[in-house]
Amino acid sequence: MSKVIAALAVSVDGYITGRGSGPDHGLGDAPMLFDWYFNGDTPSQAFDGFKLSAPSARVFDAAATRVGAVIAGHKTYDDSGHFGGNSPHPNAPLVVLSHGPVAEVSERQTLANTIEDAVDAARKLADGKDVGLMGGGVVTSALRAGLVDEVLLHQVPILLGAGRPFFQELPEHIRLNLVEAVPAPGVTHLHYEIVR
């Protein structure tokens, strides 16, 4: 069965956006969370236009090529301009998790109302590949439901002090096993497995 992977760029103090994020504002005052996508000379094999450092390219492409479908929450979907009717991943369809109506869902996008339904739909769309999670709310919902297999934190060396936090309240501790830690220019990649 395909795995469910949460892979997010995050500040050292746990934020996935800065102040002022939202529709037409992207990450707000924290665009540096994604600088490592373009700070090298190794082209990504998964995403056109990304030029990463060699260590980042290895980690990023290994994860990105495993993904066959992506789940994003309503807020991430709106803040990202509905991904232009596409998906944030060039080769993986998008499932939008929302508890209410969503504007402009295209034929490359699927709507789900619960995290369980979203993961089921994404697994079908992924056709044996893994499911990627996008957004703090989606990741938290999936963690609460016991659906996450791996967490990949692309930790950027900055303290943002405010923004949208990745880490939200969970009903119990979740133990992680560190699989790999890869230092790279502008980012440290921390790959964990969920301990069951």
PDB file of C-alpha atoms in Angstrom:
ATOM      1  CA  MET A   1       0.000   0.000   0.000  1.00  0.00           C
ATOM      2  CA  SER A   2       1.169   3.514  -0.671  1.00  0.00           C
ATOM      3  CA  LYS A   3       2.615   5.580   2.158  1.00  0.00           C
ATOM      4  CA  VAL A   4       1.406   8.971   3.365  1.00  0.00           C
ATOM      5  CA  ILE A   5       4.201  11.525   3.560  1.00  0.00           C
ATOM      6  CA  ALA A   6       4.165  14.980   5.125  1.00  0.00           C
ATOM      7  CA  ALA A   7       6.938  17.067   3.548  1.00  0.00           C
ATOM      8  CA  LEU A   8       7.076  20.744   4.483  1.00  0.00           C
ATOM      9  CA  ALA A   9       9.549  23.611   4.516  1.00  0.00           C
ATOM     10  CA  VAL A  10       9.535  24.958   8.065  1.00  0.00           C
ATOM     11  CA  SER A  11      11.378  27.571  10.104  1.00  0.00           C
ATOM     12  CA  VAL A  12      13.336  26.508  13.184  1.00  0.00           C
ATOM     13  CA  ASP A  13      10.501  27.857  15.335  1.00  0.00           C
ATOM     14  CA  GLY A  14       7.934  25.798  13.443  1.00  0.00           C
ATOM     15  CA  TYR A  15       6.263  28.186  10.974  1.00  0.00           C
ATOM     16  CA  ILE A  16       5.307  27.227   7.406  1.00  0.00           C
ATOM     17  CA  THR A  17       4.418  30.806   6.412  1.00  0.00           C
ATOM     18  CA  GLY A  18       5.347  34.230   7.669  1.00  0.00           C
ATOM     19  CA  ARG A  19       3.203  37.206   8.623  1.00  0.00           C
ATOM     20  CA  GLY A  20       0.669  38.383   6.061  1.00  0.00           C
ATOM     21  CA  SER A  21       0.263  35.109   4.165  1.00  0.00           C
ATOM     22  CA  GLY A  22      -2.941  34.544   2.261  1.00  0.00           C
ATOM     23  CA  PRO A  23      -4.502  34.754  -1.186  1.00  0.00           C
ATOM     24  CA  ASP A  24      -2.229  36.718  -3.541  1.00  0.00           C
ATOM     25  CA  HIS A  25       0.383  36.952  -0.742  1.00  0.00           C
ATOM     26  CA  GLY A  26       1.760  33.383  -0.728  1.00  0.00           C
ATOM     27  CA  LEU A  27       4.101  32.867   2.216  1.00  0.00           C
ATOM     28  CA  GLY A  28       3.721  36.481   3.361  1.00  0.00           C
ATOM     29  CA  ASP A  29       7.003  37.878   4.640  1.00  0.00           C
ATOM     30  CA  ALA A  30       8.708  34.452   4.571  1.00  0.00           C
ATOM     31  CA  PRO A  31       9.551  33.651   0.928  1.00  0.00           C
ATOM     32  CA  MET A  32      12.980  32.534   2.172  1.00  0.00           C
ATOM     33  CA  LEU A  33      11.381  29.261   3.269  1.00  0.00           C
ATOM     34  CA  PHE A  34      11.611  28.227  -0.402  1.00  0.00           C
ATOM     35  CA  ASP A  35      14.967  29.846  -1.315  1.00  0.00           C
ATOM     36  CA  TRP A  36      16.681  26.454  -1.212  1.00  0.00           C
ATOM     37  CA  TYR A  37      14.656  25.427  -4.300  1.00  0.00           C
ATOM     38  CA  PHE A  38      16.808  27.813  -6.331  1.00  0.00           C
ATOM     39  CA  ASN A  39      20.153  28.172  -4.508  1.00  0.00           C
ATOM     40  CA  GLY A  40      22.155  25.541  -6.365  1.00  0.00           C
ATOM     41  CA  ASP A  41      23.165  24.355  -9.779  1.00  0.00           C
ATOM     42  CA  THR A  42      21.562  20.880  -9.788  1.00  0.00           C
ATOM     43  CA  PRO A  43      18.292  20.813 -11.765  1.00  0.00           C
ATOM     44  CA  SER A  44      15.471  18.909 -10.091  1.00  0.00           C
ATOM     45  CA  GLN A  45      14.465  15.755 -11.935  1.00  0.00           C
ATOM     46  CA  ALA A  46      10.896  16.183 -10.656  1.00  0.00           C
ATOM     47  CA  PHE A  47      10.129  19.932 -10.853  1.00  0.00           C
ATOM     48  CA  ASP A  48      11.073  22.056 -13.876  1.00  0.00           C
ATOM     49  CA  GLY A  49      12.850  25.266 -12.926  1.00  0.00           C
ATOM     50  CA  PHE A  50      14.108  24.115  -9.534  1.00  0.00           C
ATOM     51  CA  LYS A  51      17.910  24.355  -9.238  1.00  0.00           C
ATOM     52  CA  LEU A  52      18.962  22.980  -5.899  1.00  0.00           C
ATOM     53  CA  SER A  53      22.226  22.199  -4.194  1.00  0.00           C
ATOM     54  CA  ALA A  54      23.349  18.622  -4.846  1.00  0.00           C
ATOM     55  CA  PRO A  55      22.363  17.335  -1.366  1.00  0.00           C
ATOM     56  CA  SER A  56      18.956  19.062  -1.536  1.00  0.00           C
ATOM     57  CA  ALA A  57      18.310  17.729  -5.057  1.00  0.00           C
ATOM     58  CA  ARG A  58      18.966  14.173  -3.891  1.00  0.00           C
ATOM     59  CA  VAL A  59      16.561  14.442  -0.942  1.00  0.00           C
ATOM     60  CA  PHE A  60      13.907  16.492  -2.737  1.00  0.00           C
ATOM     61  CA  ASP A  61      13.796  14.375  -5.892  1.00  0.00           C
ATOM     62  CA  ALA A  62      13.791  11.093  -3.951  1.00  0.00           C
ATOM     63  CA  ALA A  63      10.645  12.230  -2.126  1.00  0.00           C
ATOM     64  CA  ALA A  64       8.950  14.008  -5.044  1.00  0.00           C
ATOM     65  CA  THR A  65       9.285  11.091  -7.456  1.00  0.00           C
ATOM     66  CA  ARG A  66       7.535   8.800  -4.934  1.00  0.00           C
ATOM     67  CA  VAL A  67       4.398  10.976  -4.859  1.00  0.00           C
ATOM     68  CA  GLY A  68       1.424  10.011  -7.012  1.00  0.00           C
ATOM     69  CA  ALA A  69      -1.198  12.341  -5.478  1.00  0.00           C
ATOM     70  CA  VAL A  70      -1.218  15.369  -3.175  1.00  0.00           C
ATOM     71  CA  ILE A  71      -3.688  16.454  -0.487  1.00  0.00           C
ATOM     72  CA  ALA A  72      -3.938  20.171   0.349  1.00  0.00           C
ATOM     73  CA  GLY A  73      -6.254  21.930   2.760  1.00  0.00           C
ATOM     74  CA  HIS A  74      -8.770  24.601   1.783  1.00  0.00           C
ATOM     75  CA  LYS A  75      -6.634  27.442   3.190  1.00  0.00           C
ATOM     76  CA  THR A  76      -3.509  26.299   1.328  1.00  0.00           C
ATOM     77  CA  TYR A  77      -5.629  25.849  -1.814  1.00  0.00           C
ATOM     78  CA  ASP A  78      -7.017  29.398  -1.570  1.00  0.00           C
ATOM     79  CA  ASP A  79      -3.665  30.948  -0.592  1.00  0.00           C
ATOM     80  CA  SER A  80      -2.045  29.289  -3.614  1.00  0.00           C
ATOM     81  CA  GLY A  81      -4.543  30.692  -6.124  1.00  0.00           C
ATOM     82  CA  HIS A  82      -6.213  27.276  -6.509  1.00  0.00           C
ATOM     83  CA  PHE A  83      -2.952  26.125  -8.123  1.00  0.00           C
ATOM     84  CA  GLY A  84      -4.272  27.528 -11.396  1.00  0.00           C
ATOM     85  CA  GLY A  85      -6.671  24.586 -11.689  1.00  0.00           C
ATOM     86  CA  ASN A  86      -3.765  22.141 -11.521  1.00  0.00           C
ATOM     87  CA  SER A  87      -1.726  20.578  -8.744  1.00  0.00           C
ATOM     88  CA  PRO A  88       1.343  21.800  -6.858  1.00  0.00           C
ATOM     89  CA  HIS A  89       3.093  18.640  -8.126  1.00  0.00           C
ATOM     90  CA  PRO A  90       3.657  18.364 -11.898  1.00  0.00           C
ATOM     91  CA  ASN A  91       2.841  14.639 -12.061  1.00  0.00           C
ATOM     92  CA  ALA A  92       0.349  14.137  -9.242  1.00  0.00           C
ATOM     93  CA  PRO A  93      -3.340  15.104  -9.102  1.00  0.00           C
ATOM     94  CA  LEU A  94      -4.639  17.159  -6.186  1.00  0.00           C
ATOM     95  CA  VAL A  95      -7.229  16.289  -3.542  1.00  0.00           C
ATOM     96  CA  VAL A  96      -8.579  19.364  -1.720  1.00  0.00           C
ATOM     97  CA  LEU A  97      -9.685  18.750   1.869  1.00  0.00           C
ATOM     98  CA  SER A  98     -12.475  21.106   2.882  1.00  0.00           C
ATOM     99  CA  HIS A  99     -15.447  21.035   5.227  1.00  0.00           C
ATOM    100  CA  GLY A 100     -17.286  23.619   3.108  1.00  0.00           C
ATOM    101  CA  PRO A 101     -17.729  24.685  -0.511  1.00  0.00           C
ATOM    102  CA  VAL A 102     -14.615  25.225  -2.628  1.00  0.00           C
ATOM    103  CA  ALA A 103     -14.469  27.526  -5.643  1.00  0.00           C
ATOM    104  CA  GLU A 104     -13.001  26.530  -8.985  1.00  0.00           C
ATOM    105  CA  VAL A 105     -12.309  22.824  -8.517  1.00  0.00           C
ATOM    106  CA  SER A 106     -11.080  21.553 -11.911  1.00  0.00           C
ATOM    107  CA  GLU A 107     -11.117  18.063 -13.444  1.00  0.00           C
ATOM    108  CA  ARG A 108      -7.510  17.580 -12.223  1.00  0.00           C
ATOM    109  CA  GLN A 109      -8.665  18.270  -8.667  1.00  0.00           C
ATOM    110  CA  THR A 110     -10.873  16.199  -6.356  1.00  0.00           C
ATOM    111  CA  LEU A 111     -12.799  17.446  -3.322  1.00  0.00           C
ATOM    112  CA  ALA A 112     -12.988  15.519  -0.012  1.00  0.00           C
ATOM    113  CA  ASN A 113     -14.682  16.432   3.285  1.00  0.00           C
ATOM    114  CA  THR A 114     -12.725  14.306   5.778  1.00  0.00           C
ATOM    115  CA  ILE A 115      -9.056  13.392   6.027  1.00  0.00           C
ATOM    116  CA  GLU A 116      -9.976   9.713   5.745  1.00  0.00           C
ATOM    117  CA  ASP A 117     -11.898  10.331   2.496  1.00  0.00           C
ATOM    118  CA  ALA A 118      -9.061  12.526   1.201  1.00  0.00           C
ATOM    119  CA  VAL A 119      -6.441   9.826   1.842  1.00  0.00           C
ATOM    120  CA  ASP A 120      -8.673   7.144   0.265  1.00  0.00           C
ATOM    121  CA  ALA A 121      -9.236   9.296  -2.831  1.00  0.00           C
ATOM    122  CA  ALA A 122      -5.557  10.220  -3.066  1.00  0.00           C
ATOM    123  CA  ARG A 123      -4.449   6.579  -2.770  1.00  0.00           C
ATOM    124  CA  LYS A 124      -6.732   5.639  -5.670  1.00  0.00           C
ATOM    125  CA  LEU A 125      -5.408   8.526  -7.763  1.00  0.00           C
ATOM    126  CA  ALA A 126      -1.785   7.752  -6.802  1.00  0.00           C
ATOM    127  CA  ASP A 127      -2.004   4.335  -8.498  1.00  0.00           C
ATOM    128  CA  GLY A 128       0.409   2.608  -6.119  1.00  0.00           C
ATOM    129  CA  LYS A 129       2.643   5.622  -5.499  1.00  0.00           C
ATOM    130  CA  ASP A 130       2.746   7.588  -2.246  1.00  0.00           C
ATOM    131  CA  VAL A 131       0.442  10.383  -1.067  1.00  0.00           C
ATOM    132  CA  GLY A 132       1.937  13.781  -0.195  1.00  0.00           C
ATOM    133  CA  LEU A 133       0.378  16.084   2.398  1.00  0.00           C
ATOM    134  CA  MET A 134       0.493  19.860   2.066  1.00  0.00           C
ATOM    135  CA  GLY A 135      -0.394  22.368   4.810  1.00  0.00           C
ATOM    136  CA  GLY A 136      -0.278  22.301   8.591  1.00  0.00           C
ATOM    137  CA  GLY A 137      -3.993  21.615   9.074  1.00  0.00           C
ATOM    138  CA  VAL A 138      -3.982  18.646   6.691  1.00  0.00           C
ATOM    139  CA  VAL A 139      -0.868  17.184   8.288  1.00  0.00           C
ATOM    140  CA  THR A 140      -2.311  17.632  11.793  1.00  0.00           C
ATOM    141  CA  SER A 141      -5.611  15.991  10.779  1.00  0.00           C
ATOM    142  CA  ALA A 142      -3.749  13.066   9.235  1.00  0.00           C
ATOM    143  CA  LEU A 143      -1.515  12.695  12.303  1.00  0.00           C
ATOM    144  CA  ARG A 144      -4.555  12.716  14.605  1.00  0.00           C
ATOM    145  CA  ALA A 145      -6.151   9.994  12.462  1.00  0.00           C
ATOM    146  CA  GLY A 146      -2.992   7.868  12.502  1.00  0.00           C
ATOM    147  CA  LEU A 147      -2.607   8.075   8.725  1.00  0.00           C
ATOM    148  CA  VAL A 148       0.917   9.521   8.372  1.00  0.00           C
ATOM    149  CA  ASP A 149       3.851   7.177   7.727  1.00  0.00           C
ATOM    150  CA  GLU A 150       6.718   9.637   7.237  1.00  0.00           C
ATOM    151  CA  VAL A 151       7.529  13.281   8.003  1.00  0.00           C
ATOM    152  CA  LEU A 152      10.134  15.159   5.981  1.00  0.00           C
ATOM    153  CA  LEU A 153      10.974  18.573   7.423  1.00  0.00           C
ATOM    154  CA  HIS A 154      13.004  20.903   5.236  1.00  0.00           C
ATOM    155  CA  GLN A 155      14.160  23.082   8.145  1.00  0.00           C
ATOM    156  CA  VAL A 156      15.300  26.558   7.107  1.00  0.00           C
ATOM    157  CA  PRO A 157      17.685  28.291   9.543  1.00  0.00           C
ATOM    158  CA  ILE A 158      15.489  31.218  10.523  1.00  0.00           C
ATOM    159  CA  LEU A 159      13.259  32.148  13.457  1.00  0.00           C
ATOM    160  CA  LEU A 160      10.176  33.799  11.930  1.00  0.00           C
ATOM    161  CA  GLY A 161       8.496  34.631  15.238  1.00  0.00           C
ATOM    162  CA  ALA A 162       5.009  34.584  13.706  1.00  0.00           C
ATOM    163  CA  GLY A 163       3.025  33.182  10.814  1.00  0.00           C
ATOM    164  CA  ARG A 164       1.085  29.969  10.315  1.00  0.00           C
ATOM    165  CA  PRO A 165       2.496  27.247  12.579  1.00  0.00           C
ATOM    166  CA  PHE A 166       3.078  23.752  11.304  1.00  0.00           C
ATOM    167  CA  PHE A 167       2.922  22.156  14.731  1.00  0.00           C
ATOM    168  CA  GLN A 168      -0.637  22.139  16.068  1.00  0.00           C
ATOM    169  CA  GLU A 169      -2.179  20.463  19.095  1.00  0.00           C
ATOM    170  CA  LEU A 170      -2.296  16.675  18.980  1.00  0.00           C
ATOM    171  CA  PRO A 171      -4.257  14.417  21.352  1.00  0.00           C
ATOM    172  CA  GLU A 172      -1.173  12.391  22.289  1.00  0.00           C
ATOM    173  CA  HIS A 173       2.559  12.064  21.719  1.00  0.00           C
ATOM    174  CA  ILE A 174       3.719  10.777  18.348  1.00  0.00           C
ATOM    175  CA  ARG A 175       7.142   9.181  18.384  1.00  0.00           C
ATOM    176  CA  LEU A 176       9.447   9.599  15.420  1.00  0.00           C
ATOM    177  CA  ASN A 177      12.448   7.633  14.232  1.00  0.00           C
ATOM    178  CA  LEU A 178      15.102   9.710  12.453  1.00  0.00           C
ATOM    179  CA  VAL A 179      15.868   8.022   9.123  1.00  0.00           C
ATOM    180  CA  GLU A 180      18.223  10.653   7.738  1.00  0.00           C
ATOM    181  CA  ALA A 181      19.505  14.157   8.452  1.00  0.00           C
ATOM    182  CA  VAL A 182      21.055  15.951   5.481  1.00  0.00           C
ATOM    183  CA  PRO A 183      22.643  19.380   5.915  1.00  0.00           C
ATOM    184  CA  ALA A 184      22.568  21.472   2.751  1.00  0.00           C
ATOM    185  CA  PRO A 185      23.056  25.152   1.869  1.00  0.00           C
ATOM    186  CA  GLY A 186      20.169  27.106   3.412  1.00  0.00           C
ATOM    187  CA  VAL A 187      18.290  24.063   4.727  1.00  0.00           C
ATOM    188  CA  THR A 188      18.598  20.868   6.752  1.00  0.00           C
ATOM    189  CA  HIS A 189      16.498  17.932   5.589  1.00  0.00           C
ATOM    190  CA  LEU A 190      15.142  15.841   8.484  1.00  0.00           C
ATOM    191  CA  HIS A 191      13.478  12.613   7.402  1.00  0.00           C
ATOM    192  CA  TYR A 192      11.462  10.754  10.056  1.00  0.00           C
ATOM    193  CA  GLU A 193       9.307   7.647  10.165  1.00  0.00           C
ATOM    194  CA  ILE A 194       6.310   7.479  12.483  1.00  0.00           C
ATOM    195  CA  VAL A 195       6.846   4.874  15.214  1.00  0.00           C
ATOM    196  CA  ARG A 196       3.791   2.668  15.499  1.00  0.00           C
TER     197      ARG A 196
END
